[in-house]
Every structure is written in structure tokens, then in C-alpha cells.
PDB file of C-alpha atoms in Angstrom:
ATOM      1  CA  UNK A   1     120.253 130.926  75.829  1.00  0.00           C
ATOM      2  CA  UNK A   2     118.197 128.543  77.786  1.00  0.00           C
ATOM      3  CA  UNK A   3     118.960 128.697  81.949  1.00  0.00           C
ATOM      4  CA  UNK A   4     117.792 124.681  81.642  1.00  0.00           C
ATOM      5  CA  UNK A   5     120.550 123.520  79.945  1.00  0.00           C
ATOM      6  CA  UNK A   6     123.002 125.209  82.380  1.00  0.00           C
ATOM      7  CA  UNK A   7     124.060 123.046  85.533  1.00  0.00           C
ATOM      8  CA  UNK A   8     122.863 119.862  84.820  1.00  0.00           C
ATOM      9  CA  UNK A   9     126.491 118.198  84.797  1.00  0.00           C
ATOM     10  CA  UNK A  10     127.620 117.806  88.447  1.00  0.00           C
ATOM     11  CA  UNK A  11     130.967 119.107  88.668  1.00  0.00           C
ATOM     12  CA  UNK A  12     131.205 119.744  92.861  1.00  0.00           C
ATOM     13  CA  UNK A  13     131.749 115.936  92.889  1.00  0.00           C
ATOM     14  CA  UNK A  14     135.169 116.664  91.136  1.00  0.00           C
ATOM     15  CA  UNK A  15     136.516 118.318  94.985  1.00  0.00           C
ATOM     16  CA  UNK A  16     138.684 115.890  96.427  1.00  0.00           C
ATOM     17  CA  UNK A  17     138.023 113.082  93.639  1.00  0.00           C
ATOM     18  CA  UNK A  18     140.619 110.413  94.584  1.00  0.00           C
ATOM     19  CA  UNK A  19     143.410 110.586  91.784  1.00  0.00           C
ATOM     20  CA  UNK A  20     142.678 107.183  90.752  1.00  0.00           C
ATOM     21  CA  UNK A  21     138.898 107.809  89.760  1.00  0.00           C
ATOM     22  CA  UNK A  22     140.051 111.393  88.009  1.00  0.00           C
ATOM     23  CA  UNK A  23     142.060 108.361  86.020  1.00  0.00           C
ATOM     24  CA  UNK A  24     139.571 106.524  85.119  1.00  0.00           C
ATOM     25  CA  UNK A  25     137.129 109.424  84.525  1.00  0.00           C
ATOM     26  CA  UNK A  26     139.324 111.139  82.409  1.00  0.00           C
ATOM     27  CA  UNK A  27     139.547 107.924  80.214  1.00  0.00           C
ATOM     28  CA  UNK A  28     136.215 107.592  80.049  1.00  0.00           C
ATOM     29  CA  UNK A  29     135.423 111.068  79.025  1.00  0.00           C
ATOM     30  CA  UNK A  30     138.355 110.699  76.078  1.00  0.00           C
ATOM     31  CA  UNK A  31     136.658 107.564  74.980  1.00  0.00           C
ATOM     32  CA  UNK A  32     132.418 109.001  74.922  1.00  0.00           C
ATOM     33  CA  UNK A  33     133.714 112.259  73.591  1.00  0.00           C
ATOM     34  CA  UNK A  34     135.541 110.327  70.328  1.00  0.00           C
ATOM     35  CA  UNK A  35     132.198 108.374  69.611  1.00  0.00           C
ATOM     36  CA  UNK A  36     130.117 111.135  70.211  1.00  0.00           C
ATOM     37  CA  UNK A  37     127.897 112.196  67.751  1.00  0.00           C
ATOM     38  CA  UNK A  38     127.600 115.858  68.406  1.00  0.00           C
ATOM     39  CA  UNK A  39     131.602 116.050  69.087  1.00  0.00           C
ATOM     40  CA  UNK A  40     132.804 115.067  65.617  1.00  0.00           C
ATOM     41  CA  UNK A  41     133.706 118.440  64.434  1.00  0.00           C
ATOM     42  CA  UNK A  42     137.034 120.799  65.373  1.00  0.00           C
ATOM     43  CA  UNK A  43     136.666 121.850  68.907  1.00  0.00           C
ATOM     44  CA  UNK A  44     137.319 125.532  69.572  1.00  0.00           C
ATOM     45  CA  UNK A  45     140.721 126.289  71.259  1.00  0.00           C
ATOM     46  CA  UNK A  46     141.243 125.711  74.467  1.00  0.00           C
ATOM     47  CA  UNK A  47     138.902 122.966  74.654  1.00  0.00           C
ATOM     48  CA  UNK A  48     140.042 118.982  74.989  1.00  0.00           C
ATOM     49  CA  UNK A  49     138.725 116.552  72.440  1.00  0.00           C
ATOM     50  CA  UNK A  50     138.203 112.856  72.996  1.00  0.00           C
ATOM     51  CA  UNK A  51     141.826 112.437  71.931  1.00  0.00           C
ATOM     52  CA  UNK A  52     142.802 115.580  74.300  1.00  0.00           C
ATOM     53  CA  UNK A  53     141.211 113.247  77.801  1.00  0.00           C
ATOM     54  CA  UNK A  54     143.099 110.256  77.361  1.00  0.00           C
ATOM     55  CA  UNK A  55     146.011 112.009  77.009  1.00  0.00           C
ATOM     56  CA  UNK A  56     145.417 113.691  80.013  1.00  0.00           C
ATOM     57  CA  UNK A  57     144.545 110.194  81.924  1.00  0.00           C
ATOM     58  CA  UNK A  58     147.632 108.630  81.041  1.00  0.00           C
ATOM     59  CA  UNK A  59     149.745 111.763  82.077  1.00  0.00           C
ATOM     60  CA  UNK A  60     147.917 111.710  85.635  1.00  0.00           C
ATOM     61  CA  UNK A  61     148.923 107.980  85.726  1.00  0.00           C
ATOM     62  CA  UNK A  62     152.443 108.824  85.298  1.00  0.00           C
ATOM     63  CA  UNK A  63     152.595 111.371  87.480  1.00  0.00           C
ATOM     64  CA  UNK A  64     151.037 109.716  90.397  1.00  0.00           C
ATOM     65  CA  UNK A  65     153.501 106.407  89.859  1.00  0.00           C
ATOM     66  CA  UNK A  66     156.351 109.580  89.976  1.00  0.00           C
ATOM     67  CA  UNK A  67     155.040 110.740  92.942  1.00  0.00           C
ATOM     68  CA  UNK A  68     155.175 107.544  94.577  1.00  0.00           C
ATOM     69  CA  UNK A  69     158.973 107.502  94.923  1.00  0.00           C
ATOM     70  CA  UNK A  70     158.493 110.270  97.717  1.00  0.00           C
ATOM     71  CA  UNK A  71     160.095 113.013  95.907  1.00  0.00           C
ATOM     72  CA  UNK A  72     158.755 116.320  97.018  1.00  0.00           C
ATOM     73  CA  UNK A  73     158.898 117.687  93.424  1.00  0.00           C
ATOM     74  CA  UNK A  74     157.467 115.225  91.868  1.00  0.00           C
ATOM     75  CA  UNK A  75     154.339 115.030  94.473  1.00  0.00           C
ATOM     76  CA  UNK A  76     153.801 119.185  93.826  1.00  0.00           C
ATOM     77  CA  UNK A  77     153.774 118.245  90.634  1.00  0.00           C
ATOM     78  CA  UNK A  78     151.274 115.533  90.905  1.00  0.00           C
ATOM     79  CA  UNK A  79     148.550 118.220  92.903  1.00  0.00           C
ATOM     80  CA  UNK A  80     149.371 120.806  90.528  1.00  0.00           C
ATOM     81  CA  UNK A  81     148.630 117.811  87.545  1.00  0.00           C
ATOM     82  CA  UNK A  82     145.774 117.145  89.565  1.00  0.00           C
ATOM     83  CA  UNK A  83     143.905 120.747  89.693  1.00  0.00           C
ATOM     84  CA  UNK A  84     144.770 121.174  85.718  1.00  0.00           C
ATOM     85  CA  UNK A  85     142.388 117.936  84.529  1.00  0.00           C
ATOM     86  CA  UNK A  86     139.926 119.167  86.872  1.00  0.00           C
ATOM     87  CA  UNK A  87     140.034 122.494  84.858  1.00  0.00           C
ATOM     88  CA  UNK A  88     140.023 120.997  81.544  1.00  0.00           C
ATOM     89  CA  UNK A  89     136.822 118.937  82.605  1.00  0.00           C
ATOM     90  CA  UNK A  90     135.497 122.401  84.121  1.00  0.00           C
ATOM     91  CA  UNK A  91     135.688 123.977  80.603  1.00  0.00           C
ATOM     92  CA  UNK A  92     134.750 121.179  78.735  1.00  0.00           C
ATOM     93  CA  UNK A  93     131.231 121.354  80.470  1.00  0.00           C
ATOM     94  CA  UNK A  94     131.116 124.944  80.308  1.00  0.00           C
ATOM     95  CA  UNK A  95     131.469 124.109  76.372  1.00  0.00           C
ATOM     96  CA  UNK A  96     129.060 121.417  76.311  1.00  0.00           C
ATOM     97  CA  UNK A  97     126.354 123.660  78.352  1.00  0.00           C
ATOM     98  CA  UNK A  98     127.190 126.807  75.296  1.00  0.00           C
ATOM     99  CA  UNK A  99     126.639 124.737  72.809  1.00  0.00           C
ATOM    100  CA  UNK A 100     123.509 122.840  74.141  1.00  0.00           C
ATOM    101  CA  UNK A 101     121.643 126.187  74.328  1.00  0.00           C
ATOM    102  CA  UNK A 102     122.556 127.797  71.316  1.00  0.00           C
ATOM    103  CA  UNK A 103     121.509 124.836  69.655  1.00  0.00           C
ATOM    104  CA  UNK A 104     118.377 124.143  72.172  1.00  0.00           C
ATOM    105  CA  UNK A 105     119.522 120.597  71.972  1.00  0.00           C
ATOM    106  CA  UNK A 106     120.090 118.200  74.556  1.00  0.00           C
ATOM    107  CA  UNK A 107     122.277 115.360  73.446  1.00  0.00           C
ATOM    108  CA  UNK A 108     125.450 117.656  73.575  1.00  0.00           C
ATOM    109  CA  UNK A 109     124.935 117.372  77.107  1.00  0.00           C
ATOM    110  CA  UNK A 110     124.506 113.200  76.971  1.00  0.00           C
ATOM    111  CA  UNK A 111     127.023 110.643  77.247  1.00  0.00           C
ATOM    112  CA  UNK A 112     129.598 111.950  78.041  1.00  0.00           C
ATOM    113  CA  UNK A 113     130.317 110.010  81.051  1.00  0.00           C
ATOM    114  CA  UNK A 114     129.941 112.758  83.384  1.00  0.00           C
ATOM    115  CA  UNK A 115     127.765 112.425  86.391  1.00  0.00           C
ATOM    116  CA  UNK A 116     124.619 114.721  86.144  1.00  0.00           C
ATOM    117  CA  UNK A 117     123.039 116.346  89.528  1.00  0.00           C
ATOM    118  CA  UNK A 118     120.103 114.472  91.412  1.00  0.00           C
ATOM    119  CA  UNK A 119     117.071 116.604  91.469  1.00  0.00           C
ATOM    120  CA  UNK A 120     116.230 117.643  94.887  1.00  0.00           C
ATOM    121  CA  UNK A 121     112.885 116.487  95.255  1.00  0.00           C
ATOM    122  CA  UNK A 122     111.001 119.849  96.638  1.00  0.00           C
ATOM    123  CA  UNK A 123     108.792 118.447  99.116  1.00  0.00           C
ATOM    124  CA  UNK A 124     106.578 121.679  99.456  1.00  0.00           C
ATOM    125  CA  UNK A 125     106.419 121.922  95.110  1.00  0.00           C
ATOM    126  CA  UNK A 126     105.088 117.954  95.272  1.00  0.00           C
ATOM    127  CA  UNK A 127     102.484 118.847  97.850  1.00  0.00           C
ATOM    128  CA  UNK A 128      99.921 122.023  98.207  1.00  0.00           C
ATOM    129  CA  UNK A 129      98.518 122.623 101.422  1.00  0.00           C
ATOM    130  CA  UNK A 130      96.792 119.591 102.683  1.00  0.00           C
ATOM    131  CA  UNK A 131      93.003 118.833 103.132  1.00  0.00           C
ATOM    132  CA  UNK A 132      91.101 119.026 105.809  1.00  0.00           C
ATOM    133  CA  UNK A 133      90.743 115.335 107.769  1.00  0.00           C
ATOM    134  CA  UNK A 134      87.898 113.673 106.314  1.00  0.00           C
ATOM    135  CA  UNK A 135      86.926 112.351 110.246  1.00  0.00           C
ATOM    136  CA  UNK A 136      87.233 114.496 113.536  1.00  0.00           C
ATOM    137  CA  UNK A 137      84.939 113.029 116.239  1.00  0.00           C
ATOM    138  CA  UNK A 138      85.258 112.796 120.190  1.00  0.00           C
ATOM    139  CA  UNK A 139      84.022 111.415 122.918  1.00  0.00           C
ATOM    140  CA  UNK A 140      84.233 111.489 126.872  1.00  0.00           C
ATOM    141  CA  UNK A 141      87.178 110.400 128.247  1.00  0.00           C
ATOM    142  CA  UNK A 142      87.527 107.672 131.354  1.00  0.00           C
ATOM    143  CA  UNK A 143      87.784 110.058 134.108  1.00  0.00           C
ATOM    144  CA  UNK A 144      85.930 113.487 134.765  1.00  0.00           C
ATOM    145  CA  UNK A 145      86.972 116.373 132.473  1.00  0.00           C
ATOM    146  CA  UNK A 146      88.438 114.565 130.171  1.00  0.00           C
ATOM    147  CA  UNK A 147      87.835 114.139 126.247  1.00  0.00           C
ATOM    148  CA  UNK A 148      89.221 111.095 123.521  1.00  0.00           C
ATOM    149  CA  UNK A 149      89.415 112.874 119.908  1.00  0.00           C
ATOM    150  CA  UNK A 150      89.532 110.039 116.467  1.00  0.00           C
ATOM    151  CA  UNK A 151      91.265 111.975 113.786  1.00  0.00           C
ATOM    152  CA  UNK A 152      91.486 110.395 110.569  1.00  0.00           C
ATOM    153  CA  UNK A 153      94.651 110.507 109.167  1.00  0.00           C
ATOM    154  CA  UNK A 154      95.538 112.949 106.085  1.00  0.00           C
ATOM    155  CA  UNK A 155      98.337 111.634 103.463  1.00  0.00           C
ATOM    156  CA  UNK A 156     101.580 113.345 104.342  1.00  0.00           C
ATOM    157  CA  UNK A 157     101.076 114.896 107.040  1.00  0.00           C
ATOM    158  CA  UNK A 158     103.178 115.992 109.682  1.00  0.00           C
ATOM    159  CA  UNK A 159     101.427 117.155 112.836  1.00  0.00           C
ATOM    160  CA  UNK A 160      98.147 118.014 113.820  1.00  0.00           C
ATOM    161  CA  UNK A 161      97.087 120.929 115.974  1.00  0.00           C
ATOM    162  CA  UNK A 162      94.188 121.109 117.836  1.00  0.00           C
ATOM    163  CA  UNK A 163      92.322 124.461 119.194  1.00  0.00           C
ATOM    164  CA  UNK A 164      89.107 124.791 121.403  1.00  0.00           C
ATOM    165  CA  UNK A 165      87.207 127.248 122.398  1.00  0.00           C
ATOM    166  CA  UNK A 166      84.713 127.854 125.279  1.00  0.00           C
ATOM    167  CA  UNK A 167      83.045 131.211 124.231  1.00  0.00           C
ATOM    168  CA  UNK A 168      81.548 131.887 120.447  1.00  0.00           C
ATOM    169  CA  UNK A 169      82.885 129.711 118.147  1.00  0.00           C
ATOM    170  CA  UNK A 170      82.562 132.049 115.213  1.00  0.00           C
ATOM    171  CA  UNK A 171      85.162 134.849 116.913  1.00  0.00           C
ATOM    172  CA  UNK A 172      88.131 133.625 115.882  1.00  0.00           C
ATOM    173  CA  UNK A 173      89.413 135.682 118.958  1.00  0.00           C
ATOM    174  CA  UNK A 174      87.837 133.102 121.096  1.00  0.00           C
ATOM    175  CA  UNK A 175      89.884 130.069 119.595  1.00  0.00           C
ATOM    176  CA  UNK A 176      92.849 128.777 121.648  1.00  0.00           C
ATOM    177  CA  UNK A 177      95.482 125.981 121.051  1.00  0.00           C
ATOM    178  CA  UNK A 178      94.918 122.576 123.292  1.00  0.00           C
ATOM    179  CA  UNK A 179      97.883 120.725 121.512  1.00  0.00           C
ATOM    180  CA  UNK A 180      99.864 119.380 118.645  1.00  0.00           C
ATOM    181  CA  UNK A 181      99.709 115.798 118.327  1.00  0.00           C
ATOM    182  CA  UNK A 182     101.660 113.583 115.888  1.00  0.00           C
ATOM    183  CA  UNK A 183      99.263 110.462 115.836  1.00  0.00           C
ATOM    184  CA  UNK A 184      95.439 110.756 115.047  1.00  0.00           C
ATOM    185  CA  UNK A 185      94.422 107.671 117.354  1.00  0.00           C
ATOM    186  CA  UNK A 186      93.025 108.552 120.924  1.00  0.00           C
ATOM    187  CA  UNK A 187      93.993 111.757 121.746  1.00  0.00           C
ATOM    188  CA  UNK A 188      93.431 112.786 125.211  1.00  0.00           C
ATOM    189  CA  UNK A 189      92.800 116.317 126.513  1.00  0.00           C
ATOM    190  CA  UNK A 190      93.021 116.479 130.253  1.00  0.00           C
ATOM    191  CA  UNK A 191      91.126 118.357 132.856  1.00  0.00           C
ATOM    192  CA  UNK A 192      88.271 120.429 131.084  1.00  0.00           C
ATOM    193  CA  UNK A 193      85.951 122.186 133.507  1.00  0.00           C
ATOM    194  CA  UNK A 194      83.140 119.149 133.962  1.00  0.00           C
ATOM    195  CA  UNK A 195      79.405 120.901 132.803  1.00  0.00           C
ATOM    196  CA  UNK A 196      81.500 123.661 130.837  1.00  0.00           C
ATOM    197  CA  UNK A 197      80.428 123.433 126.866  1.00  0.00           C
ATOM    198  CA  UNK A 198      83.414 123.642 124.273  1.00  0.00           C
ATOM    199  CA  UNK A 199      83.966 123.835 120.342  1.00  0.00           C
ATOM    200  CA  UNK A 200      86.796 121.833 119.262  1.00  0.00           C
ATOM    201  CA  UNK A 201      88.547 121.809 115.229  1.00  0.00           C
ATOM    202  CA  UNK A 202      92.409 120.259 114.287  1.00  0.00           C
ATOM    203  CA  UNK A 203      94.086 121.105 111.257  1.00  0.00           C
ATOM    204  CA  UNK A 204      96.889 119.298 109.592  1.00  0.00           C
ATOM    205  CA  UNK A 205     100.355 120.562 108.615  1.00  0.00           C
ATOM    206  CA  UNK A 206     102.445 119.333 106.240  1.00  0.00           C
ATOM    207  CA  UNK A 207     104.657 119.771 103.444  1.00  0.00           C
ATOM    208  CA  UNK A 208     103.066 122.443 101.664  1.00  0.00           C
ATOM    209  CA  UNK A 209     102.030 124.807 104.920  1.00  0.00           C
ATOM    210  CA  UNK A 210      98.725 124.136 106.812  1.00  0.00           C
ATOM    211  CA  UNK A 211      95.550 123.036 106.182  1.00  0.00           C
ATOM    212  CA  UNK A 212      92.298 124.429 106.749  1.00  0.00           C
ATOM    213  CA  UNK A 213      89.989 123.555 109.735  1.00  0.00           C
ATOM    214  CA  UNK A 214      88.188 121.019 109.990  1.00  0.00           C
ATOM    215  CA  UNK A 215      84.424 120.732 110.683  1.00  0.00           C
ATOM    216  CA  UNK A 216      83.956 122.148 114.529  1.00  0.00           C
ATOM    217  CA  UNK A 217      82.657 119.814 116.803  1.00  0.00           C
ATOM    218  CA  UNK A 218      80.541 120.680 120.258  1.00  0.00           C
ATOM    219  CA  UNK A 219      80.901 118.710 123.566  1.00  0.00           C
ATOM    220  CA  UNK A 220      79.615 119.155 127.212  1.00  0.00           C
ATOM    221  CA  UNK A 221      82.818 117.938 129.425  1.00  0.00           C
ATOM    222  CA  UNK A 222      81.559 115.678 132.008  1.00  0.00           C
TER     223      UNK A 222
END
């Protein structure tokens, strides 16, 4: 059997369902389930038909208008009521799931008027690791010891760290972080050592991890 046709049929939702919409649910799933193509044939024991929900619908409208007079009993009754359709629905899905991957086929798991689960969009599946920025420049700032970086901005990104270093560039030993910025626009880095050379790079992170380095670029602070 197929783990894809298991758990597409949201049945968490059915927690705490107001009695009304179980109602109405319960009448709906009586009424797909009849016209259903796949769901013509004798249903296994234990397992509602179309016939089977709408019973079950108008019972749970009875017993909540019983409950309504107050009567302890009758209330009890009404939860207990309650946590049996929720069952039956349980099982019918379970059924609906069997069958749809023994038979590899998935229209047993269509209209059925069941609510199916929301794929969770994975936002680190949709994205790999980002690109480098395509533009990483910088200039002298308006006071002594002071630098303005332009960053051009990468697609989904989510911060951008930058590192410098004032010894050899190619020793990654030598590399130390000067910030994490979340805009790309005039970035300021504040009180460099003025006739002191330094190597600069930024990286993005994002959904999928970081980035690589981008190109290093070489400044005399003034």
C-alpha cells in the first residue's frame, strides 16, 4: 500500500466540531457517499453507507433538540451521540484510505464531502540555498572611519551578514563578523581605524540555509 493515499482527509478538524455542523456534515457525507461512483457496492461491516450518514444526522438532530429540555440524561446522551458519529466518520476514512491504495486509485478518496488537509508549504523544500548578491560595493562614509556598503537585494532573503577582515583575506581564520543587516540600502559600519586597509564580503540567509560569499571587496578607511 501506497503511504500517499494515507492522511489526506483532515479528520483533527472533527475535535470540538459544533454539533450543528457534525449535522450538516453528516448529511452531506450520507448524500456524496449514495452518488458516489466508487461506493455503489456492499460496504464491509462495520462501515456506514450513504444511507448509514443520514441516519446518523437525523439521530444527532434529535438528540440535541432532547437535550435542550435540560435533562441531565438526555445531554450525556447527546456527548456520548456526539463521540459515536465522530467514530463512524473516523472509520469511514480509514476505509476510504484501504481501499484507495489497494486499488492505487484516487477517486475513492474524492467527494465525499470531507475536508482534505492544506499542504504546508515547506519554505526550505521551495527554496535551496540562495545566491550570492549580484552587487556588493562600498564607499567612504561622511565622517572619518566610517564605510556606506550597496547590497543588491537577493529574492527571499532574510538577513544579510557581513564579515571583514584586516589581515589575509584568504585565512579564513582572519575573517570576523561586522553585522547582520536586514535592508541592503546604505549600510553603515562605524569607527574603522582611518589609514588601516580591510577586506569586506556579506552573504545572504534565507529559507534554504546560507548563501555563499560574495565577491570580497578592499577599502582603505579614511
Amino acid at each position: 500500500m501506497e503511504e500517499r493515499y494515507f492522511g489526506q482527509i483532515d479528520v483533527t478538524s472533527l475535535k470540538g466540531i459544533p454539533v450543528n455542523d457534525l449535522i450538516v456534515l453528516l448529511g452531506t457525507m450520507g448524500s456524496h457517499i449514495k452518488a458516489h461512483e466508487m461506493y455503489q457496492e456492499p460496504f464491509i461491516e462495520g462501515v456506514l453507507n450513504g444511507d448509514g450518514f443520514i441516519d446518523l444526522s437525523w439521530k444527532l438532530q434529535q438528540a440535541q433538540d432532547d437535550a435542550a429540555t435540560k435533562d441531565t440524561g438526555k445531554r450525556a446522551y447527546l456527548e456520548q451521540f456526539i463521540q459515536e458519529c465522530i467514530v463512524n466518520i473516523r472509520i469511514f476514512v480509514n476505509y476510504a484510505e484501504i481501499r484507495a491504495a489497494r486499488h492505487k486509485d484516487q477517486r475513492y478518496l474524492e467527494g465525499l464531502g470531507l475536508k482534505k488537509k492544506e499542504k504546508k508549504k515547506n519554505s526550505r523544500s521551495s527554496y535551496g540555498p540562495l545566491g550570492a548578491t549580484e552587487r556588493f560595493v562600498v564607499k567612504h562614509g561622511p565622517v572619518s572611519g566610517s564605510l556606506i556598503f550597496q547590497i543588491a537585494k537577493v529574492l527571499a532573503a532574510v538577513h544579510y551578514d557581513l564579515e571583514m577582515c584586516f589581515g589575509d583575506p584568504n585565512n579564513e581564520a582572519d575573517w570576523h563578523a561586522a553585522g547582520t543587516f536586514l535592508n541592503t540600502r546604505n549600510v553603515r559600519l562605524d569607527g574603522l581605524e582611518p589609514g588601516k586597509v580591510y577586506y569586506f564580503r556579506v552573504r545572504v540567509f534565507g529559507p534554504g540555509g546560507f548563501g555563499p560569499w560574495s565577491n570580497v571587496i578592499k577599502i582603505m578607511a579614511v
